[in-house]
DNA sequence: GCAAGGTC
C-alpha cells in the first residue's frame, strides 16, 4: 500500500478527479482550516488529491527597492508578494504538510503551459518533491473515462513546456515591471507626484490600437454625398423604395434624379425570391458569451466574466474560462434538459426539445484542451440570483436550447422597378421557419418586412421623392466588446485576462469614459513609448516571445539563453531611458496635468451659455462644491453643494429625475451615484425612501436569523 | 503602488 498525492489546478477539478478515482466514487473531503483536500482509495493505495488556486507562486525581485533596472527574480509564495492575498498560504502549508509521507507525486493540472508550470512549482516549492520522480496525468476532459485512463498510463513531467512557461513569466515581468517603474519614476522625479503609469507586453499594443483608431477618427474628413428617399404606393399601401445607388456623388446628379422621378410611376420588371437557411448558433465560449452579453445587456466583458464565475461557483453553469465551442458527447444533454424542464420558466422549451429523437447539439469550430463550451448544468439555484445574474443565466440556457433547433428559413424578396432610365428596388423579408430562433427568442431577432403581393408588369405610383443630404462617417470608436475581439484576433492576452486589460486602459487614465477616446495622458505615454521603446507597443513582441517559447518546447533553444537575450536588450533600453528621464518626465507631466484638468470638468452649466461645471474648493471654508467656470468672475452664480467626504468622479449620464449631471461618490468601501442637484432633486427623496426600505428589510432578515 | 497569467 502506498500513499499518492495528486496535484490539481482548482477545487472543482480536484473534486472531479477524486470522484473518478475513488473506488466507491465517494471520496472524503478533509477540511483543514482555510483549505481542504480529498482522500480516496484505489487498488489498496491511498490517494490524496490537493488543489492549487491557479498560481500559488510569483516572481519577486532578488534585489530590494522600487527602482529600475531590476533584472533578477526568484519564485516565492504568492502571499509574500501580494499582501492582500489570503488564500495561497493555507494551500501551500497544507501541501507542505501532507507531502511529508507521500510515496509518489502526480501532477494533474490543466494540460497547457501555465498548468504545467503551476503543477511544477507546487511540486518543487510547496511539496519539496523531486520533479524527475513525479509523473503527469494528461487528460482533455474531466470525465471519468479520461481521468482513469490518464491515471493508469501516466507520463513524465514535460520539462520543455515548464521552461517555456517560466520564460513567459520572466520576460513579462522584466519588461512590465521595469518599464512601468521607468515611466512612473520619471514623473515622480520631475514633479514629485506618484501616479502609476503602466505598460506591458499586452497593455502596450492595446493602447496603441485604441490610439490608432482615435487618430483615424480625428483626421477623418467627412465628404458629402446624397441619397434619394422614395415612397411609393400600391393599392393604398405606402412602401419604402430603395434607389439603385445608395451614394450619389454630386448634388447636381441628385437633383436631376429627383426631377426625373417626381410625379411618375414605376413598373415592376422582375421579382426575385431567395430562400436562405440559417443554422443554429455555436455553443458559447467565453468571448462569445461576453460579446452577446454586451450586445443584449450592455455588460462589460469583465462584468460578464465576474457574473459567470458566480454562476459557475453555484454549479449553475459549466466552467466559463473556455475557448471551446464544442459540447462533447460525454455531456449528458438529455439529463440537463430534463432538469431544466422542471423549471417553470424553461419547461415549455425543454419539453419540446426532449421530443427530438436524437439530441445532437450544434458544434462550433473552436476547441479548448481543458474545458467544453459554456452550458447550463441544469441544477436549480439555491439562492435568489441578482437581476444581472439572472439575465446572463437566461442567455446561457436559451443559447443551449438553440443548439438543438432546426435551421431557420428566411425568404427575401426583391422587386426590380424601373421608371424611365432609373432603377429601384422594393425589398421584403419574411421568416418561413423559425427553427432554433424559437428557443433563443428574445436574443434572436430579424426584422421582418412585409410587402404586398405584386406581380410583374404592374406599376406603382411614386408619391414622394426627396433628396437626402448626407456625410460619410469616420470609423466607429471601440467599445469594450469590440476591443476585446481585436485582442482575441491578434492573439494578445488570454481568455481570462483580456477583459481586465481592456478595463485597465480606463482605470489608468489612458482613455476617457467608456468611449475609448484617448486622454492627454494616454497620448503622452504612447509618445514616450514610441520614441524609446517602440517594441513594447508592437504585437511583434508577442509573436517573437511565442516563437521562442516554441523553440524552447522543441528543444531548439535553452531557457537561459532566451532570458539572457531579453535582459541584454532591456538593459540598453533602460539605460537610454534613464539618460532622458528628465525630458520624458516633463512630457508625461504635461499630459498628466492636462488630463487632470480635463477630468475636473463635469459638463455644461445649466444656468449660463458658455460655462462648464467644475469642482471648486472654497478658500475660506475649505469646503468643496460644484460651481460654474464663470463663477469666479461673478458672471454666473450657479452652484451646487457636494458631499464633503469621498472621491468624486463625474459620470457620463444625466439624472432621470431632474436632468442634472450625475457623479459617483466613493467613500471607504461604499460607493453610490447621485446627481449634482442632490439637495433639491425630487428623485433623491425617492432614493432615500428606497434606501430606508432596504435597510428595514435587512434588519428584518437579521432578526429572522436570530 | 508595477506585468500577465492562473484562480476565487
XYZ file of C-alpha atoms (C1' of nucleotides) in Angstrom:
714
model
C 0.000 0.000 0.000
C 1.373 3.390 -0.930
C 0.310 6.965 -0.444
C -0.009 9.022 -3.596
C -0.504 12.784 -3.901
C -2.313 14.224 -6.915
C -1.847 17.963 -7.509
C -4.653 19.743 -9.357
C -5.213 23.309 -10.503
C -8.528 24.177 -8.883
C -11.043 22.809 -6.362
C -13.654 21.680 -8.885
C -11.038 19.705 -10.808
C -9.783 18.133 -7.569
C -13.294 17.026 -6.689
C -13.983 15.505 -10.103
C -10.657 13.691 -10.195
C -11.173 12.348 -6.673
C -14.667 11.141 -7.540
C -13.446 9.435 -10.700
C -10.546 7.651 -8.999
C -12.148 6.646 -5.713
C -13.232 3.016 -5.806
C -16.603 3.852 -4.291
C -16.933 7.143 -6.149
C -17.325 8.991 -2.869
C -14.035 10.498 -1.701
C -13.765 12.119 1.699
C -13.207 15.885 1.731
C -10.977 16.734 4.659
C -11.239 20.326 5.891
C -8.103 21.887 7.332
C -8.757 25.419 8.494
C -8.983 27.523 5.339
C -8.069 24.719 2.935
C -9.159 21.200 2.148
C -8.157 18.089 0.246
C -9.810 14.892 -0.952
C -8.895 11.420 0.182
C -9.751 8.318 -1.776
C -8.689 4.708 -2.029
C -7.863 2.757 -5.161
C -6.084 -0.592 -5.648
C -5.090 -0.590 -1.980
C -3.449 2.825 -2.404
C -4.422 5.989 -0.605
C -4.824 8.958 -2.928
C -4.523 12.478 -1.551
C -5.955 14.963 -4.053
C -4.874 18.542 -3.336
C -5.635 21.672 -5.295
C -3.976 24.986 -6.103
C -5.906 28.139 -6.995
C -4.123 28.924 -10.207
C -0.651 30.218 -9.499
C 0.449 29.884 -5.873
C 3.933 31.235 -6.590
C 5.031 34.520 -8.117
C 8.229 36.096 -9.341
C 9.939 38.502 -6.970
C 12.998 40.681 -7.492
C 16.028 39.400 -5.594
C 17.465 42.887 -5.002
C 15.281 45.252 -2.952
C 13.990 48.706 -3.936
C 11.228 50.195 -6.087
C 13.827 51.082 -8.709
C 14.971 50.088 -12.152
C 16.695 48.204 -13.621
C 15.772 45.096 -11.649
C 16.719 42.056 -13.698
C 16.983 39.132 -11.317
C 13.984 37.268 -9.964
C 13.095 34.208 -7.931
C 9.917 32.218 -7.282
C 8.306 32.919 -3.915
C 4.899 32.104 -2.399
C 2.246 34.469 -3.687
C 1.432 35.854 -0.237
C 4.969 37.232 0.014
C 4.400 39.494 -2.974
C 0.693 40.234 -2.794
C -0.193 41.436 0.668
C -3.949 41.162 0.168
C -3.777 37.502 -0.828
C -5.184 35.294 1.913
C -5.785 32.040 0.077
C -2.334 30.899 -1.063
C -0.803 30.476 2.396
C -3.179 27.821 3.761
C -2.979 25.883 0.491
C 0.826 25.924 0.332
C 1.084 24.998 4.014
C -1.354 22.132 3.557
C 0.565 20.732 0.574
C 3.795 21.078 2.513
C 2.462 19.182 5.498
C 0.766 16.412 3.546
C 3.823 15.907 1.303
C 5.967 14.610 4.161
C 4.886 10.970 3.942
C 3.988 10.676 0.284
C 5.470 7.865 -1.827
C 4.500 9.138 -5.249
C 3.569 12.563 -6.656
C 1.307 13.049 -9.677
C 0.723 16.374 -11.419
C -2.835 16.625 -12.751
C -3.198 20.307 -13.624
C -4.631 21.535 -16.966
C -2.516 20.311 -19.844
C -1.187 23.623 -21.097
C 1.867 25.792 -20.438
C 0.521 27.617 -17.390
C -0.998 24.437 -15.982
C 2.269 22.550 -16.277
C 4.081 25.375 -14.535
C 1.511 25.555 -11.725
C 1.981 21.851 -11.139
C 5.763 22.035 -11.255
C 6.064 24.990 -8.873
C 3.658 23.414 -6.388
C 5.630 20.198 -6.566
C 9.038 21.779 -6.068
C 8.327 24.719 -3.749
C 5.291 23.547 -1.780
C 5.923 19.803 -1.593
C 9.762 19.798 -1.760
C 9.439 16.833 -4.092
C 11.850 15.618 -6.747
C 10.267 16.524 -10.130
C 12.129 13.777 -12.013
C 10.386 11.146 -9.925
C 6.930 12.672 -10.283
C 4.507 11.730 -13.054
C 1.949 13.598 -15.117
C -1.694 12.808 -15.791
C -2.776 14.094 -19.196
C -6.496 14.420 -19.945
C -8.546 16.666 -22.176
C -11.872 16.472 -20.349
C -12.685 15.823 -16.718
C -14.782 12.765 -17.459
C -14.346 9.560 -15.503
C -13.072 7.723 -18.567
C -10.377 10.291 -19.401
C -9.289 10.647 -15.786
C -8.981 6.917 -15.163
C -7.113 6.324 -18.424
C -4.649 9.129 -17.723
C -4.132 7.797 -14.191
C -3.396 4.326 -15.441
C -0.942 5.407 -18.134
C 0.991 8.320 -16.674
C 3.726 10.280 -18.470
C 6.705 12.073 -17.059
C 6.713 15.825 -16.480
C 7.029 17.914 -19.629
C 10.113 19.971 -18.741
C 10.373 21.907 -22.027
C 6.793 23.082 -21.526
C 7.552 24.121 -17.953
C 10.628 26.028 -19.153
C 8.535 27.828 -21.758
C 6.109 28.842 -19.022
C 8.895 30.189 -16.839
C 10.283 32.255 -19.685
C 6.846 33.700 -20.388
C 6.562 34.798 -16.763
C 10.087 36.166 -16.603
C 10.012 38.155 -19.842
C 6.623 39.671 -18.995
C 7.855 40.551 -15.533
C 11.114 42.086 -16.771
C 9.518 44.324 -19.379
C 6.324 45.121 -17.484
C 7.820 45.933 -14.103
C 10.898 47.762 -15.334
C 9.170 49.907 -17.950
C 6.280 50.742 -15.632
C 8.736 51.855 -12.989
C 10.732 53.851 -15.519
C 7.620 55.753 -16.632
C 6.286 56.223 -13.118
C 9.592 57.347 -11.629
C 10.238 59.841 -14.428
C 7.112 61.700 -13.307
C 7.980 61.308 -9.648
C 11.450 62.745 -10.143
C 10.246 65.704 -12.184
C 7.089 66.737 -10.341
C 7.120 64.731 -7.143
C 3.751 63.114 -7.922
C 3.211 59.435 -7.597
C 0.921 58.166 -10.338
C 1.376 54.683 -11.750
C 1.956 54.829 -15.488
C 1.950 51.231 -16.559
C 2.747 49.304 -19.695
C 3.484 45.744 -20.683
C 3.535 43.214 -23.471
C -0.257 43.278 -23.833
C -1.151 46.734 -22.451
C 1.222 48.423 -24.922
C -0.321 47.143 -28.155
C -3.827 47.542 -26.705
C -3.203 51.229 -26.049
C -1.717 51.604 -29.486
C -4.780 50.043 -31.183
C -7.053 52.486 -29.428
C -4.759 55.393 -30.279
C -4.663 54.389 -33.928
C -8.460 54.406 -34.066
C -8.609 57.706 -32.192
C -6.186 59.172 -34.710
C -8.150 57.848 -37.687
C -11.282 59.469 -36.286
C -9.546 62.775 -35.623
C -8.051 63.100 -39.082
C -11.148 61.858 -40.859
C -12.651 64.372 -43.247
C -16.332 63.676 -43.877
C -17.276 64.013 -47.524
C -20.778 64.922 -48.587
C -22.928 62.597 -50.625
C -26.570 62.429 -51.483
C -29.288 59.848 -51.376
C -32.823 59.617 -52.741
C -35.703 58.801 -50.437
C -38.608 57.318 -52.338
C -42.063 56.486 -51.040
C -44.318 54.592 -53.404
C -47.917 53.497 -53.150
C -49.603 50.258 -54.170
C -53.331 49.791 -53.627
C -53.363 52.313 -50.823
C -50.275 50.913 -49.031
C -47.276 53.153 -48.625
C -43.969 51.462 -49.438
C -40.369 52.421 -48.861
C -38.416 52.085 -52.090
C -34.642 51.949 -52.434
C -32.953 53.870 -55.216
C -30.425 51.727 -57.120
C -27.500 53.825 -55.922
C -27.084 54.359 -52.205
C -24.483 57.028 -52.716
C -24.761 59.785 -55.304
C -21.578 61.745 -55.779
C -22.839 65.194 -56.773
C -25.675 67.475 -55.784
C -26.481 68.083 -59.453
C -26.957 64.382 -60.163
C -29.174 64.007 -57.097
C -31.345 66.954 -58.068
C -31.705 65.642 -61.605
C -32.800 62.253 -60.341
C -35.393 63.857 -58.095
C -36.656 65.901 -61.043
C -36.822 62.798 -63.262
C -38.768 60.758 -60.731
C -41.212 63.309 -59.384
C -44.859 62.605 -60.313
C -44.032 59.408 -62.161
C -44.753 55.764 -61.571
C -42.502 52.726 -61.646
C -43.057 49.428 -63.423
C -42.233 46.099 -61.841
C -39.754 44.440 -64.193
C -38.875 41.365 -62.196
C -39.474 39.745 -58.833
C -36.660 37.736 -57.290
C -37.280 35.451 -54.345
C -34.462 33.832 -52.455
C -34.673 31.338 -49.640
C -31.872 31.265 -47.149
C -31.352 28.898 -44.284
C -29.546 29.938 -41.162
C -28.032 27.258 -38.961
C -28.258 27.441 -35.170
C -25.527 29.492 -33.496
C -22.451 27.825 -31.979
C -22.204 26.976 -28.288
C -20.773 29.779 -26.164
C -17.118 30.084 -25.379
C -16.132 32.920 -23.055
C -15.623 35.548 -25.721
C -18.856 34.579 -27.469
C -20.739 34.972 -24.214
C -19.046 38.272 -23.484
C -19.873 39.693 -26.867
C -23.517 38.565 -26.741
C -23.973 39.862 -23.183
C -22.589 43.224 -24.246
C -24.932 43.310 -27.215
C -28.091 42.482 -25.330
C -27.485 43.802 -21.824
C -24.592 46.248 -22.234
C -22.465 44.244 -19.748
C -18.750 44.957 -19.980
C -16.750 41.779 -20.748
C -15.113 41.929 -17.307
C -18.530 42.072 -15.680
C -19.771 39.118 -17.700
C -16.747 37.095 -16.596
C -17.365 38.001 -12.937
C -21.061 37.110 -13.188
C -20.300 33.846 -14.994
C -17.776 32.954 -12.295
C -20.507 33.340 -9.662
C -22.903 31.154 -11.633
C -20.130 28.569 -12.007
C -19.364 28.567 -8.268
C -23.052 27.956 -7.635
C -22.804 24.988 -10.035
C -25.400 26.530 -12.372
C -23.155 26.642 -15.424
C -20.003 24.876 -16.557
C -16.505 26.391 -16.315
C -16.615 29.799 -18.007
C -12.927 30.363 -18.906
C -13.007 28.235 -22.012
C -12.369 28.882 -25.665
C -14.227 25.748 -26.744
C -17.372 25.892 -28.854
C -17.987 22.195 -28.530
C -20.389 20.171 -26.382
C -18.720 16.729 -26.265
C -20.746 13.531 -26.211
C -19.684 12.886 -22.654
C -22.012 15.671 -21.504
C -25.440 14.271 -20.711
C -27.502 16.857 -22.553
C -30.695 14.853 -22.049
C -30.353 14.994 -18.280
C -29.639 18.729 -18.394
C -32.764 19.305 -20.467
C -34.813 17.123 -18.109
C -33.621 19.182 -15.173
C -34.448 22.405 -16.955
C -37.886 21.006 -17.750
C -38.721 21.118 -14.053
C -38.175 24.888 -14.028
C -41.357 26.756 -14.870
C -39.513 29.365 -16.893
C -37.895 26.818 -19.211
C -40.236 23.836 -19.131
C -42.072 24.541 -22.404
C -38.882 24.788 -24.479
C -37.188 21.875 -22.734
C -40.237 19.669 -23.216
C -40.338 20.474 -26.910
C -36.635 19.721 -27.388
C -36.868 16.458 -25.446
C -39.309 15.214 -28.083
C -36.486 15.202 -30.609
C -35.350 11.638 -31.200
C -31.606 12.188 -31.439
C -30.382 15.056 -29.317
C -27.345 16.333 -31.178
C -26.236 19.851 -30.232
C -24.768 22.156 -32.856
C -20.970 22.310 -32.567
C -18.697 25.279 -33.288
C -15.178 25.373 -34.677
C -13.051 26.407 -31.717
C -11.648 23.953 -29.216
C -10.032 24.053 -25.793
C -7.687 21.454 -24.364
C -9.176 21.596 -20.880
C -12.851 22.544 -20.909
C -16.028 22.180 -23.007
C -18.220 25.093 -24.176
C -20.226 27.030 -21.588
C -23.524 25.310 -20.858
C -26.074 25.136 -18.047
C -25.727 22.238 -15.624
C -29.484 22.055 -15.095
C -29.087 22.498 -11.328
C -31.634 24.644 -9.555
C -30.333 27.852 -7.989
C -30.086 27.523 -4.222
C -30.290 31.255 -3.678
C -32.029 34.174 -5.270
C -29.998 35.340 -8.259
C -29.406 39.041 -8.785
C -31.141 40.571 -11.808
C -27.860 40.644 -13.760
C -27.014 37.049 -12.893
C -30.482 36.071 -13.985
C -30.070 37.787 -17.330
C -26.768 36.073 -18.025
C -28.081 32.701 -16.898
C -31.119 33.064 -19.132
C -28.887 33.878 -22.089
C -26.782 30.757 -21.443
C -29.816 28.492 -21.063
C -31.530 29.785 -24.191
C -28.353 29.517 -26.244
C -28.087 25.918 -25.067
C -31.674 25.293 -26.211
C -30.951 26.889 -29.576
C -28.218 24.308 -30.263
C -30.886 21.654 -30.724
C -33.103 23.633 -33.084
C -33.656 23.181 -36.799
C -32.154 25.749 -39.158
C -34.235 28.893 -39.587
C -35.508 29.624 -43.098
C -35.892 33.153 -44.372
C -37.217 34.328 -47.678
C -36.087 37.601 -49.138
C -37.958 39.242 -51.970
C -36.605 41.892 -54.264
C -38.791 43.579 -56.835
C -36.851 45.445 -59.540
C -38.632 48.636 -60.537
C -37.974 50.901 -63.465
C -39.012 54.475 -64.094
C -37.548 55.988 -67.226
C -33.809 55.399 -67.078
C -33.741 54.818 -63.307
C -33.844 51.539 -61.420
C -35.217 50.990 -57.928
C -35.757 48.107 -55.549
C -38.583 47.124 -53.269
C -37.368 44.680 -50.656
C -39.204 42.392 -48.302
C -38.156 39.732 -45.814
C -40.147 37.090 -44.062
C -39.335 34.172 -41.883
C -40.754 30.891 -43.132
C -39.357 28.613 -40.446
C -38.283 29.999 -37.088
C -36.379 26.814 -36.202
C -33.797 27.449 -33.481
C -34.861 31.102 -33.207
C -37.954 29.948 -31.310
C -35.718 28.720 -28.490
C -33.361 31.666 -28.484
C -36.279 34.036 -28.801
C -35.536 37.341 -27.106
C -31.943 37.174 -28.311
C -32.538 36.338 -31.965
C -34.315 38.903 -33.970
C -34.677 39.583 -37.642
C -36.730 42.489 -38.825
C -39.453 41.099 -40.999
C -40.668 43.385 -43.708
C -43.978 42.701 -45.341
C -44.631 43.751 -48.898
C -47.944 43.375 -50.727
C -48.305 40.622 -53.271
C -47.397 42.226 -56.540
C -46.802 40.788 -59.991
C -44.517 41.591 -62.848
C -45.762 44.259 -65.232
C -47.817 46.078 -62.622
C -46.913 49.608 -61.723
C -46.933 51.657 -58.576
C -47.006 55.410 -58.208
C -44.100 57.235 -56.644
C -45.801 59.581 -54.217
C -42.832 61.226 -52.588
C -39.309 61.800 -53.854
C -36.847 63.567 -51.597
C -33.175 64.327 -51.749
C -31.211 63.338 -48.664
C -28.069 65.300 -47.772
C -25.543 63.091 -46.010
C -21.909 62.842 -44.971
C -19.635 59.847 -44.869
C -18.811 58.965 -41.265
C -15.469 58.170 -39.610
C -14.682 54.670 -38.321
C -16.549 53.776 -35.140
C -14.843 54.026 -31.779
C -14.023 50.812 -29.999
C -16.260 49.638 -27.244
C -15.158 47.132 -24.572
C -16.549 44.285 -26.623
C -15.058 45.215 -29.999
C -11.650 45.938 -28.445
C -11.703 42.538 -26.766
C -12.383 40.936 -30.120
C -9.357 42.683 -31.617
C -7.155 41.322 -28.828
C -8.560 37.861 -29.444
C -7.948 38.078 -33.180
C -4.357 39.229 -32.663
C -3.858 36.558 -30.028
C -2.906 39.044 -27.332
C -3.665 38.129 -23.733
C -5.777 35.114 -22.864
C -9.455 34.423 -22.425
C -9.111 35.075 -18.700
C -7.059 38.266 -18.880
C -8.312 40.191 -21.897
C -11.348 41.808 -20.299
C -9.206 43.044 -17.407
C -6.618 44.528 -19.742
C -9.352 46.357 -21.659
C -10.534 47.832 -18.333
C -7.004 48.830 -17.354
C -6.805 51.450 -20.115
C -9.627 53.276 -18.426
C -8.522 52.780 -14.838
C -5.019 54.009 -15.624
C -6.496 57.123 -17.172
C -5.282 56.447 -20.730
C -8.807 56.712 -22.059
C -11.714 58.927 -21.071
C -15.081 57.495 -20.111
C -16.021 54.219 -21.717
C -15.771 55.534 -25.232
C -12.093 54.739 -25.724
C -11.279 58.299 -26.534
C -7.594 58.744 -25.741
C -6.708 61.170 -22.949
C -3.751 63.545 -22.980
C -2.066 61.171 -20.526
C -2.652 58.302 -22.959
C -1.088 60.301 -25.779
C 1.913 61.347 -23.703
C 2.552 57.757 -22.596
C 2.204 56.465 -26.114
C 4.516 59.150 -27.460
C 7.200 58.279 -24.941
C 6.991 54.576 -25.646
C 7.002 55.155 -29.388
C 10.226 57.125 -29.106
C 12.126 54.994 -26.627
C 10.558 51.522 -26.594
C 8.522 51.020 -29.784
C 8.900 47.302 -29.265
C 6.535 47.200 -26.294
C 3.797 48.749 -28.460
C 4.018 46.192 -31.239
C 2.411 42.791 -31.476
C 5.731 41.600 -32.883
C 6.981 41.438 -29.317
C 4.356 38.818 -28.509
C 4.970 36.975 -31.780
C 8.687 36.817 -31.020
C 8.058 35.559 -27.489
C 5.691 32.892 -28.806
C 8.328 31.807 -31.300
C 10.985 31.487 -28.636
C 8.636 29.584 -26.363
C 8.005 27.221 -29.252
C 11.725 26.749 -29.746
C 12.210 26.007 -26.071
C 9.474 23.381 -26.271
C 11.109 21.842 -29.345
C 14.470 21.798 -27.626
C 15.921 24.227 -30.188
C 16.695 26.906 -27.586
C 17.583 26.952 -23.947
C 15.576 28.949 -21.448
C 18.692 30.602 -20.027
C 19.745 31.889 -23.447
C 16.374 33.425 -24.212
C 16.323 35.082 -20.836
C 19.860 36.440 -21.162
C 18.993 37.944 -24.535
C 15.851 39.594 -23.139
C 17.817 41.068 -20.244
C 20.538 42.384 -22.529
C 18.040 44.148 -24.813
C 16.099 45.556 -21.906
C 19.168 46.883 -20.169
C 20.217 49.031 -23.161
C 16.675 50.341 -23.424
C 16.526 51.258 -19.765
C 19.897 52.961 -19.977
C 18.811 55.418 -22.687
C 15.559 55.853 -20.832
C 17.375 56.866 -17.674
C 19.565 59.295 -19.585
C 16.487 61.008 -20.991
C 14.468 60.710 -17.800
C 14.011 64.447 -17.335
C 12.579 65.102 -20.793
C 10.388 62.027 -20.586
C 9.120 63.084 -17.185
C 8.322 66.577 -18.377
C 6.331 65.310 -21.328
C 4.366 62.902 -19.143
C 3.744 65.563 -16.504
C 2.319 67.891 -19.151
C -0.020 65.157 -20.332
C -0.968 64.309 -16.784
C -1.741 67.923 -15.900
C -3.995 68.367 -18.885
C -5.644 65.041 -18.152
C -6.458 66.053 -14.607
C -7.681 69.408 -15.769
C -9.884 67.747 -18.354
C -11.301 65.428 -15.743
C -12.290 68.209 -13.368
C -14.867 69.486 -15.762
C -18.216 67.933 -15.029
C -20.185 69.174 -18.017
C -22.080 72.197 -19.331
C -23.546 74.658 -16.843
C -27.351 74.587 -16.796
C -27.604 78.285 -15.879
C -25.425 80.093 -18.419
C -24.412 79.621 -22.005
C -20.646 79.319 -22.088
C -19.801 77.947 -18.634
C -18.793 74.464 -17.523
C -19.283 72.927 -14.123
C -16.151 72.217 -12.082
C -15.395 71.227 -8.526
C -14.270 74.266 -6.551
C -12.708 74.302 -3.119
C -13.729 77.343 -1.141
C -10.612 79.237 0.022
C -12.480 80.461 3.098
C -14.233 77.417 4.478
C -12.216 74.723 2.722
C -15.467 73.061 1.690
C -15.830 71.813 -1.835
C -18.746 72.499 -4.085
C -19.673 72.432 -7.748
C -19.673 75.763 -9.481
C -19.645 77.255 -12.933
C -16.358 78.247 -14.566
C -17.852 81.737 -14.776
C -18.384 81.792 -11.008
C -15.042 83.359 -10.200
C -15.614 86.322 -12.475
C -19.074 86.636 -10.896
C -20.646 86.185 -14.325
C -22.664 83.155 -13.235
C -23.867 82.216 -9.804
C -24.784 78.603 -10.373
C -23.503 76.393 -7.540
C -24.368 73.021 -6.116
C -23.437 71.618 -2.735
C -21.295 68.477 -2.666
C -20.894 65.710 -0.120
C -17.742 66.609 1.807
C -16.387 63.099 2.086
C -15.221 60.676 -0.563
C -13.751 60.684 -4.051
C -15.951 62.208 -6.713
C -15.931 61.005 -10.298
C -18.253 62.503 -12.883
C -20.429 60.043 -14.822
C -21.490 60.256 -18.420
C -25.203 60.352 -17.714
C -27.989 62.595 -16.632
C -30.242 62.267 -13.626
C -33.521 60.643 -14.696
C -35.427 62.880 -12.259
C -34.048 66.368 -12.780
C -31.731 66.060 -15.809
C -28.657 67.316 -13.984
C -25.218 65.745 -14.258
C -24.567 62.580 -12.241
C -21.405 61.664 -10.369
C -20.129 58.784 -8.332
C -19.047 59.202 -4.722
C -16.614 56.723 -3.238
C -16.077 56.867 0.470
C -14.196 53.978 2.023
C -15.723 50.781 0.730
C -19.059 52.336 -0.100
C -19.871 53.941 -3.388
C -23.040 55.458 -4.720
C -24.331 57.584 -7.542
C -26.104 60.865 -7.172
C -26.817 63.961 -9.209
C -25.165 67.317 -8.774
C -28.530 68.743 -7.750
C -28.852 66.230 -4.916
C -30.027 68.693 -2.289
C -33.027 69.697 -4.406
C -33.659 66.729 -6.693
C -37.135 65.194 -6.360
C -35.704 61.782 -7.229
C -33.459 61.865 -4.212
C -36.481 61.758 -1.920
C -37.475 58.527 -3.651
C -33.930 57.187 -3.325
C -33.970 57.931 0.380
C -37.255 56.071 0.756
C -35.860 53.128 -1.251
C -32.750 53.018 0.937
C -34.884 53.126 4.063
C -36.944 50.235 2.747
C -33.870 48.116 2.049
C -32.367 48.933 5.408
C -35.581 47.784 7.056
C -35.630 44.552 5.040
C -32.055 43.843 6.004
C -32.650 44.378 9.698
C -35.764 42.194 9.488
C -33.749 39.418 7.881
C -31.134 39.659 10.603
C -33.838 39.344 13.229
C -35.303 36.320 11.459
C -31.947 34.595 11.622
C -31.680 35.259 15.316
C 1.807 51.366 -5.510
C 4.225 47.958 -11.155
C 3.151 42.869 -15.768
C 0.490 38.836 -17.327
C -1.120 34.639 -16.124
C -3.708 31.297 -13.362
C -7.713 31.107 -9.754
C -11.641 32.561 -6.290
